[in-house]
Each structure stands twice: as C-alpha cells, then as structure tokens.
Amino acid sequence: MEISPDFHSGYVAIIGRPNVGKSTLLNKALRQKVASVSPRPQTTRRNQLGILTEEAYQAIFVDTPGIHQPVHKLGEFMNQSARDALQDADVILWIVDASQSPHEEDRLVAQFTAAAGSQAPVVLALNKADLSTPGRLDERKREYSSLLPCQAVYIISAQTGQGVSSLMTDIAGRLPPGLPLYDPEQITDLYEKEIAADFIREAAMMELKDELPHSVGIRVDEYHDIGDTKAEIFATLFVERESQKPIVIGAGASVIKKIGEKARHEIETLTGRKVYLELRVKVMKNWRNDPSALRQFGYQRNGED
Ligand SMILES: Nc1nc2c(ncn2[C@@H]2O[C@H](COP(=O)(O)OP(=O)(O)OP(=O)(O)O)[C@@H](O)[C@H]2O)c(=O)[nH]1
Ligand SMILES: [Mg+2]
C-alpha cells in the first residue's frame, strides 16, 4: 500500500453507557465482526482495538466497556478501561441511545469525559435512530448535547448503517497528520483465541437470563490450528455458584450445546476455518471480585502483571 504524504492517523475512543451500540458501530465501521454484541448491557468487558485503514487515513477505534456504577472489581476494571481510552484519544466518539432520554449512566459518561481533561474533540453519535422519529430525535439531540460540550452531532443507526459513512468522514477529518501506527492489514489487537473467548461469552449472554450471563467468565484452555482449514478449541465457562452450573448446562446439555453452536458459527466466520469447539462448565466462587481470576480471564490493564 502506498502511503500519501498527507496521511492522517490516530486513536478514536468509542465511549458510552452499556448497551448503546458501541461494539455494533465498531463492527459496522470495520465491515467485519470482531467485537461481541448482545441485547444485554455490559457485553464488552475490556478495550479492543478496531483498525480501519483507508487510502488517506488510519482510524484506530478503541471499543470500551459501557461506563456504569460498578458493584464488583470486574466493573471497576471495566470503567477504568474506558477512562484509559479517554486519556489516549485523538477523538472521543460518544455513543448514546437516541430512542431514550439520558440515563444516570449517560451523565456518568459525561462526568468521566469532562474529568479526563482531554483536549480531544468530542463527537456525539445519537445511535438507534431507526427506533425513533425525526421530532423525537431533535429533542434527544438537545438533551444529550446539554450534558457535555460536543464539536459535532450525528444521527446514526449502527445496525442499518444510516449516517455511519458521514460520521466516519467527520472523524477522519479530525485525526492528526501522521503515518499509519499499525500494519494496514491488521484489524484488531486481540488474538483469535481472545476473540473466540468473547464470542463464547456473547453466545452465553444470548442463551442465559437474568443475572446469570454476567456471572460467566470464559477461559480458552487450548486453541490449535490444524492445517489451514481447521481449528480445535477447548474452553471452560466459569460460573460463580454451584446452583448456576446445571442451568448453564441445561436439560440433556441443551443450553451448553446451543451456546457452543452459536459460538462455533461466529468463530468459523471470523477465522474462515472449520471449528471443533468443546465446552465445559466449572464453578469459581465470586470470581468477579477476585483479582487473580480477573487476570486469568484477561481483564487486566496494559502493563499490569
Ligand atoms: N435497533 C437498533 N439496535 C441497535 C443499534 N445498534 C446496536 N443495537 C443493538 O443494541 C444492543 C447492544 O449493542 P452493543 O453493540 O452490544 O452495545 P454496546 O454499547 O457495545 O454495549 P456494552 O458492550 O454492553 O457496553 C444489541 O442488541 C444491538 O443489536 C441500532 O442502530 N439500532
Ligand atoms: Mg460492547
């Protein structure tokens, strides 16, 4: 790829409260699914880069966990990850759900962003426009932009793609001049093994109800590529209580089978390989408050052992 002398590159922190569509937008921008998405809040648990290299720019998006009121060490880690992304950002892309008025957590996002003291411009994206009407959107635009000074406001649907290319053009125009920071072929910073763990958790989020999806932690125990066309993956789903184990397994292993099928399909699409996936379920008491368990699941900040 030939790099033009007026190339631009930089980091774009995608921030917002849980469930507003941050990861959906990342996947849409990259035209490929690398980040897990689910209808439940707190799907994303750690920062993930999504690298978009176009002819004139490289935008390094940082998908972050939704900012919320934490009740576990895991939640504190998640909020801190989002704050780290704010520190390093050249552009802050604040996503909100345009089908709803601001929540308490949206105010928390605004506070965190203001407190980060970043010089980076804030671009507000009112997402899920497909669920709203033009009159309502005007009202939401006023409500959200009163929470934090924003340099630009876009109305988008990360799901349908409406408004996404105008938003990308705006962001590209705000990136500082500079050479690409990543190989133009690279799409994300996570290994396939880590994305596989996220896709298994995404499938668990879809299949399980109430608090249970949030109690699940995934460890990929073995990941073997077999030639160029196959992969073999062995993973463990950890739950927090003995009583949760039979629910995750389901009658006749029906639930764990469904989780496995969904996850296998996503991993096959990502890797282009035929995947053999074996899942088992174990209990690790109160792991969301256990620093060593959090490390095992990859929930640790850069530079921390
Ligand atoms: N109708 C509609 N649904 C959307 C849109 N964008 C995202 N969603 C849905 O909203 C839900 C949450 O999407 P995610 O991308 O996981 O949201 P997130 O902000 O990354 O959430 P966390 O990772 O929990 O912080 C999913 O069910 C998406 O399909 C949109 O533009 N329109
Ligand atoms: Mg997410």
Tab-separated table of C-alpha atoms and ligand atoms in Angstrom:
chain	number	residue	atom	x	y	z
A	1	MET	CA	0.000	0.000	0.000
A	2	GLU	CA	1.370	3.428	-0.983
A	3	ILE	CA	1.230	5.964	1.853
A	4	SER	CA	0.441	9.512	0.722
A	5	PRO	CA	2.396	12.367	2.376
A	6	ASP	CA	-0.800	13.888	3.805
A	7	PHE	CA	-1.869	10.695	5.588
A	8	HIS	CA	-3.689	11.031	8.946
A	9	SER	CA	-3.818	8.554	11.802
A	10	GLY	CA	-4.926	8.410	15.409
A	11	TYR	CA	-6.974	6.888	18.203
A	12	VAL	CA	-10.750	7.197	18.438
A	13	ALA	CA	-12.176	6.222	21.842
A	14	ILE	CA	-15.728	4.874	21.486
A	15	ILE	CA	-17.367	5.559	24.825
A	16	GLY	CA	-20.867	5.461	26.266
A	17	ARG	CA	-23.058	3.694	28.779
A	18	PRO	CA	-23.713	-0.061	28.349
A	19	ASN	CA	-25.917	-1.322	25.505
A	20	VAL	CA	-25.983	1.823	23.342
A	21	GLY	CA	-24.337	0.115	20.322
A	22	LYS	CA	-20.601	0.870	20.649
A	23	SER	CA	-19.477	-2.604	19.544
A	24	THR	CA	-22.129	-2.735	16.803
A	25	LEU	CA	-20.736	0.519	15.401
A	26	LEU	CA	-17.169	-0.810	15.549
A	27	ASN	CA	-18.160	-3.890	13.546
A	28	LYS	CA	-20.063	-1.734	11.045
A	29	ALA	CA	-17.113	0.640	10.579
A	30	LEU	CA	-14.723	-2.287	10.012
A	31	ARG	CA	-17.244	-4.096	7.774
A	32	GLN	CA	-16.387	-7.240	9.740
A	33	LYS	CA	-17.429	-8.661	13.088
A	34	VAL	CA	-14.565	-8.579	15.587
A	35	ALA	CA	-16.401	-7.348	18.699
A	36	SER	CA	-19.104	-9.218	20.572
A	37	VAL	CA	-22.585	-7.707	20.661
A	38	SER	CA	-25.664	-8.700	22.645
A	39	PRO	CA	-29.019	-7.254	23.715
A	40	ARG	CA	-27.801	-7.247	27.334
A	41	PRO	CA	-25.802	-4.454	28.986
A	42	GLN	CA	-22.123	-4.982	29.884
A	43	THR	CA	-21.309	-7.267	26.983
A	44	THR	CA	-17.882	-5.722	26.352
A	45	ARG	CA	-15.563	-6.214	29.314
A	46	ARG	CA	-12.215	-4.928	28.034
A	47	ASN	CA	-10.871	-2.465	25.498
A	48	GLN	CA	-10.495	-3.769	21.963
A	49	LEU	CA	-8.907	-2.002	19.031
A	50	GLY	CA	-10.589	-1.954	15.641
A	51	ILE	CA	-8.199	-0.639	12.996
A	52	LEU	CA	-9.716	0.943	9.889
A	53	THR	CA	-7.143	1.725	7.199
A	54	GLU	CA	-8.401	3.710	4.214
A	55	GLU	CA	-6.482	5.425	1.432
A	56	ALA	CA	-5.914	8.686	3.313
A	57	TYR	CA	-6.186	7.718	6.971
A	58	GLN	CA	-5.952	5.067	9.655
A	59	ALA	CA	-8.547	5.346	12.432
A	60	ILE	CA	-7.721	3.171	15.437
A	61	PHE	CA	-11.027	2.751	17.218
A	62	VAL	CA	-10.987	1.685	20.850
A	63	ASP	CA	-14.196	-0.123	21.746
A	64	THR	CA	-14.632	0.184	25.509
A	65	PRO	CA	-16.851	-1.379	28.186
A	66	GLY	CA	-20.014	0.595	28.960
A	67	ILE	CA	-19.496	3.057	31.816
A	68	HIS	CA	-21.772	2.148	34.757
A	69	GLN	CA	-21.986	2.086	38.582
A	70	PRO	CA	-19.699	-0.838	39.434
A	71	VAL	CA	-20.622	-3.438	42.067
A	72	HIS	CA	-17.612	-5.758	41.595
A	73	LYS	CA	-13.883	-5.444	40.940
A	74	LEU	CA	-14.690	-6.509	37.371
A	75	GLY	CA	-16.945	-3.438	36.990
A	76	GLU	CA	-14.198	-1.172	38.353
A	77	PHE	CA	-11.770	-2.659	35.831
A	78	MET	CA	-14.296	-2.068	33.043
A	79	ASN	CA	-14.848	1.600	33.942
A	80	GLN	CA	-11.098	2.137	34.303
A	81	SER	CA	-10.553	0.651	30.829
A	82	ALA	CA	-12.916	3.235	29.364
A	83	ARG	CA	-11.117	6.020	31.251
A	84	ASP	CA	-7.740	4.788	29.925
A	85	ALA	CA	-9.096	5.029	26.384
A	86	LEU	CA	-10.204	8.643	27.014
A	87	GLN	CA	-6.654	9.550	28.054
A	88	ASP	CA	-5.092	8.300	24.816
A	89	ALA	CA	-7.756	9.544	22.409
A	90	ASP	CA	-7.273	11.916	19.482
A	91	VAL	CA	-11.045	11.896	19.007
A	92	ILE	CA	-13.727	10.943	21.543
A	93	LEU	CA	-16.754	9.318	19.938
A	94	TRP	CA	-19.597	9.372	22.447
A	95	ILE	CA	-22.420	6.990	21.597
A	96	VAL	CA	-25.889	7.358	23.091
A	97	ASP	CA	-29.194	5.591	22.542
A	98	ALA	CA	-31.368	8.069	20.639
A	99	SER	CA	-34.500	6.066	21.363
A	100	GLN	CA	-34.273	7.024	25.055
A	101	SER	CA	-33.738	10.157	27.146
A	102	PRO	CA	-30.420	10.358	29.021
A	103	HIS	CA	-29.989	7.874	31.896
A	104	GLU	CA	-27.994	8.347	35.081
A	105	GLU	CA	-25.191	6.373	33.385
A	106	ASP	CA	-25.114	8.798	30.438
A	107	ARG	CA	-24.493	11.564	32.976
A	108	LEU	CA	-21.693	9.439	34.456
A	109	VAL	CA	-20.124	9.131	30.987
A	110	ALA	CA	-20.293	12.906	30.592
A	111	GLN	CA	-18.674	13.391	34.027
A	112	PHE	CA	-15.880	10.885	33.315
A	113	THR	CA	-15.176	12.529	29.978
A	114	ALA	CA	-15.083	16.036	31.415
A	115	ALA	CA	-12.859	14.808	34.281
A	116	ALA	CA	-10.403	13.172	31.843
A	117	GLY	CA	-9.429	16.720	30.823
A	118	SER	CA	-8.636	15.591	27.286
A	119	GLN	CA	-8.070	18.171	24.544
A	120	ALA	CA	-9.577	15.738	22.030
A	121	PRO	CA	-12.766	16.817	20.250
A	122	VAL	CA	-15.965	15.046	21.327
A	123	VAL	CA	-18.217	13.785	18.531
A	124	LEU	CA	-21.682	12.751	19.697
A	125	ALA	CA	-23.474	9.977	17.813
A	126	LEU	CA	-27.190	9.522	18.511
A	127	ASN	CA	-27.475	5.827	17.682
A	128	LYS	CA	-30.524	3.602	17.116
A	129	ALA	CA	-32.148	6.354	15.007
A	130	ASP	CA	-34.106	3.563	13.307
A	131	LEU	CA	-36.131	3.224	16.539
A	132	SER	CA	-37.084	6.895	16.684
A	133	THR	CA	-38.873	9.670	14.757
A	134	PRO	CA	-37.373	12.973	13.478
A	135	GLY	CA	-39.266	15.082	16.061
A	136	ARG	CA	-38.104	12.927	18.939
A	137	LEU	CA	-34.528	12.924	17.615
A	138	ASP	CA	-34.389	16.736	17.780
A	139	GLU	CA	-35.458	16.564	21.415
A	140	ARG	CA	-32.848	13.868	22.224
A	141	LYS	CA	-30.161	15.869	20.446
A	142	ARG	CA	-30.868	18.832	22.747
A	143	GLU	CA	-30.961	16.647	25.869
A	144	TYR	CA	-27.701	14.811	25.209
A	145	SER	CA	-25.686	17.753	23.919
A	146	SER	CA	-26.545	19.715	27.078
A	147	LEU	CA	-24.635	17.107	29.150
A	148	LEU	CA	-21.220	17.682	27.565
A	149	PRO	CA	-19.779	20.181	25.045
A	150	CYS	CA	-19.601	18.394	21.674
A	151	GLN	CA	-17.874	19.537	18.473
A	152	ALA	CA	-20.299	17.697	16.198
A	153	VAL	CA	-23.510	15.673	16.452
A	154	TYR	CA	-24.526	12.837	14.124
A	155	ILE	CA	-27.721	10.825	13.929
A	156	ILE	CA	-26.923	7.239	13.024
A	157	SER	CA	-28.030	3.646	13.101
A	158	ALA	CA	-25.092	1.305	13.658
A	159	GLN	CA	-27.439	-1.533	12.789
A	160	THR	CA	-28.719	-0.316	9.404
A	161	GLY	CA	-25.628	1.780	8.592
A	162	GLN	CA	-27.616	5.036	8.293
A	163	GLY	CA	-25.313	8.040	8.796
A	164	VAL	CA	-22.249	5.899	9.514
A	165	SER	CA	-20.211	6.953	6.472
A	166	SER	CA	-20.763	10.701	7.184
A	167	LEU	CA	-19.660	10.057	10.756
A	168	MET	CA	-16.518	8.256	9.531
A	169	THR	CA	-15.676	11.136	7.170
A	170	ASP	CA	-16.020	13.599	10.050
A	171	ILE	CA	-13.771	11.501	12.301
A	172	ALA	CA	-11.156	11.048	9.569
A	173	GLY	CA	-11.015	14.857	9.197
A	174	ARG	CA	-10.192	15.221	12.897
A	175	LEU	CA	-7.273	12.754	13.006
A	176	PRO	CA	-3.813	14.320	13.307
A	177	PRO	CA	-1.347	14.077	10.393
A	178	GLY	CA	0.919	11.045	10.676
A	179	LEU	CA	1.861	7.674	9.252
A	180	PRO	CA	-0.193	4.558	9.990
A	181	LEU	CA	0.519	3.310	13.510
A	182	TYR	CA	-0.471	-0.274	12.665
A	183	ASP	CA	0.104	-2.574	9.708
A	184	PRO	CA	-2.703	-1.767	7.240
A	185	GLU	CA	-3.548	-5.500	7.155
A	186	GLN	CA	-4.186	-5.604	10.920
A	187	ILE	CA	-7.814	-5.280	12.049
A	188	THR	CA	-7.662	-5.723	15.820
A	189	ASP	CA	-5.208	-6.131	18.691
A	190	LEU	CA	-6.847	-9.224	20.182
A	191	TYR	CA	-5.677	-12.722	19.216
A	192	GLU	CA	-8.148	-15.113	17.624
A	193	LYS	CA	-8.063	-17.064	20.893
A	194	GLU	CA	-9.242	-13.985	22.825
A	195	ILE	CA	-11.957	-13.139	20.307
A	196	ALA	CA	-13.080	-16.785	20.471
A	197	ALA	CA	-13.477	-16.379	24.260
A	198	ASP	CA	-15.544	-13.209	23.671
A	199	PHE	CA	-17.768	-14.962	21.102
A	200	ILE	CA	-18.382	-17.847	23.523
A	201	ARG	CA	-19.408	-15.302	26.131
A	202	GLU	CA	-21.589	-13.481	23.616
A	203	ALA	CA	-23.405	-16.771	22.922
A	204	ALA	CA	-23.788	-17.324	26.688
A	205	MET	CA	-25.219	-13.784	27.036
A	206	MET	CA	-27.816	-14.656	24.386
A	207	GLU	CA	-28.830	-18.022	25.866
A	208	LEU	CA	-28.877	-17.219	29.595
A	209	LYS	CA	-31.226	-14.982	31.552
A	210	ASP	CA	-31.282	-12.538	34.462
A	211	GLU	CA	-28.012	-12.117	36.377
A	212	LEU	CA	-26.533	-15.396	35.105
A	213	PRO	CA	-24.933	-14.059	31.885
A	214	HIS	CA	-22.927	-11.594	33.970
A	215	SER	CA	-21.631	-14.377	36.245
A	216	VAL	CA	-19.978	-16.193	33.335
A	217	GLY	CA	-16.232	-15.968	32.699
A	218	ILE	CA	-14.535	-17.784	29.825
A	219	ARG	CA	-11.106	-19.359	29.685
A	220	VAL	CA	-9.864	-20.858	26.422
A	221	ASP	CA	-7.765	-23.802	27.622
A	222	GLU	CA	-6.465	-24.960	24.236
A	223	TYR	CA	-6.611	-23.475	20.745
A	224	HIS	CA	-4.979	-25.489	17.948
A	225	ASP	CA	-4.949	-24.633	14.275
A	226	ILE	CA	-4.981	-27.828	12.234
A	227	GLY	CA	-3.524	-27.063	8.819
A	228	ASP	CA	-5.058	-24.010	7.144
A	229	THR	CA	-8.663	-25.072	7.253
A	230	LYS	CA	-9.484	-26.374	10.740
A	231	ALA	CA	-9.173	-25.366	14.388
A	232	GLU	CA	-9.780	-27.224	17.633
A	233	ILE	CA	-10.821	-25.231	20.700
A	234	PHE	CA	-11.336	-26.385	24.288
A	235	ALA	CA	-12.811	-23.805	26.661
A	236	THR	CA	-14.247	-23.595	30.167
A	237	LEU	CA	-17.231	-21.483	31.218
A	238	PHE	CA	-16.868	-20.447	34.851
A	239	VAL	CA	-19.916	-19.592	36.925
A	240	GLU	CA	-19.961	-18.201	40.458
A	241	ARG	CA	-22.204	-20.681	42.275
A	242	GLU	CA	-22.829	-24.462	42.226
A	243	SER	CA	-26.543	-23.763	41.637
A	244	GLN	CA	-25.734	-21.955	38.353
A	245	LYS	CA	-23.928	-24.916	36.804
A	246	PRO	CA	-26.981	-27.054	35.930
A	247	ILE	CA	-28.716	-24.003	34.400
A	248	VAL	CA	-25.781	-23.310	32.080
A	249	ILE	CA	-25.619	-26.980	31.084
A	250	GLY	CA	-29.411	-27.323	30.689
A	251	ALA	CA	-31.576	-30.445	30.497
A	252	GLY	CA	-29.751	-33.044	28.413
A	253	ALA	CA	-26.956	-30.442	27.927
A	254	SER	CA	-29.347	-28.482	25.674
A	255	VAL	CA	-28.226	-24.993	26.806
A	256	ILE	CA	-24.469	-25.559	26.612
A	257	LYS	CA	-24.958	-27.184	23.203
A	258	LYS	CA	-26.755	-24.072	21.906
A	259	ILE	CA	-24.028	-21.815	23.316
A	260	GLY	CA	-21.418	-23.998	21.592
A	261	GLU	CA	-23.234	-23.972	18.236
A	262	LYS	CA	-23.666	-20.178	18.189
A	263	ALA	CA	-20.081	-19.520	19.249
A	264	ARG	CA	-18.709	-22.047	16.757
A	265	HIS	CA	-20.570	-20.361	13.919
A	266	GLU	CA	-19.165	-16.906	14.831
A	267	ILE	CA	-15.611	-18.217	15.232
A	268	GLU	CA	-15.843	-20.011	11.879
A	269	THR	CA	-16.976	-16.769	10.186
A	270	LEU	CA	-14.126	-14.817	11.803
A	271	THR	CA	-11.336	-17.295	11.090
A	272	GLY	CA	-12.571	-18.881	7.857
A	273	ARG	CA	-11.776	-22.258	9.418
A	274	LYS	CA	-13.934	-25.236	10.316
A	275	VAL	CA	-14.028	-25.238	14.112
A	276	TYR	CA	-14.356	-28.088	16.592
A	277	LEU	CA	-15.413	-26.482	19.899
A	278	GLU	CA	-15.640	-28.315	23.218
A	279	LEU	CA	-17.065	-26.507	26.250
A	280	ARG	CA	-17.191	-27.473	29.905
A	281	VAL	CA	-18.620	-25.703	32.942
A	282	LYS	CA	-16.894	-25.144	36.286
A	283	VAL	CA	-17.534	-23.126	39.426
A	284	MET	CA	-15.170	-20.389	40.621
A	285	LYS	CA	-16.736	-18.733	43.634
A	286	ASN	CA	-17.157	-14.962	43.489
A	287	TRP	CA	-14.612	-14.618	40.647
A	288	ARG	CA	-15.780	-11.114	39.730
A	289	ASN	CA	-14.175	-9.859	42.947
A	290	ASP	CA	-11.035	-11.997	42.664
A	291	PRO	CA	-8.027	-10.183	41.103
A	292	SER	CA	-6.247	-13.409	40.113
A	293	ALA	CA	-9.368	-14.753	38.377
A	294	LEU	CA	-9.784	-11.427	36.561
A	295	ARG	CA	-6.209	-11.763	35.288
A	296	GLN	CA	-6.892	-15.337	34.118
A	297	PHE	CA	-9.798	-14.096	32.026
A	298	GLY	CA	-7.675	-11.323	30.515
A	299	TYR	CA	-9.298	-8.493	32.464
A	300	GLN	CA	-6.127	-6.606	33.331
A	301	ARG	CA	-4.770	-3.270	32.189
A	302	ASN	CA	-1.772	-2.976	29.856
A	303	GLY	CA	1.483	-3.232	31.772
A	304	GLU	CA	-0.097	-4.944	34.799
A	305	ASP	CA	1.165	-8.429	35.720
B	1	LIG	N1	-32.384	-1.024	16.564
B	1	LIG	C1	-31.069	-0.855	16.746
B	1	LIG	N2	-30.412	-1.661	17.594
B	1	LIG	C2	-29.079	-1.470	17.737
B	1	LIG	C3	-28.381	-0.463	17.035
B	1	LIG	N3	-27.072	-0.520	17.403
B	1	LIG	C4	-26.974	-1.525	18.301
B	1	LIG	N4	-28.170	-2.107	18.507
B	1	LIG	C5	-28.493	-3.225	19.412
B	1	LIG	O1	-28.251	-2.803	20.752
B	1	LIG	C6	-27.773	-3.891	21.538
B	1	LIG	C7	-26.461	-3.507	22.200
B	1	LIG	O2	-25.461	-3.373	21.204
B	1	LIG	P1	-23.907	-3.443	21.571
B	1	LIG	O3	-23.161	-3.074	20.334
B	1	LIG	O4	-23.576	-4.734	22.233
B	1	LIG	O5	-23.818	-2.256	22.630
B	1	LIG	P2	-22.543	-1.764	23.460
B	1	LIG	O6	-22.660	-0.289	23.619
B	1	LIG	O7	-21.289	-2.272	22.846
B	1	LIG	O8	-22.819	-2.461	24.862
B	1	LIG	P3	-21.769	-2.856	26.049
B	1	LIG	O9	-20.682	-3.665	25.423
B	1	LIG	O10	-22.613	-3.624	26.974
B	1	LIG	O11	-21.284	-1.567	26.637
B	1	LIG	C8	-27.657	-5.079	20.583
B	1	LIG	O12	-28.843	-5.850	20.696
B	1	LIG	C9	-27.576	-4.428	19.216
B	1	LIG	O13	-28.059	-5.254	18.167
B	1	LIG	C10	-29.116	0.368	16.123
B	1	LIG	O14	-28.603	1.254	15.458
B	1	LIG	N5	-30.459	0.118	16.026
B	2	MG	MG	-19.839	-3.518	23.578
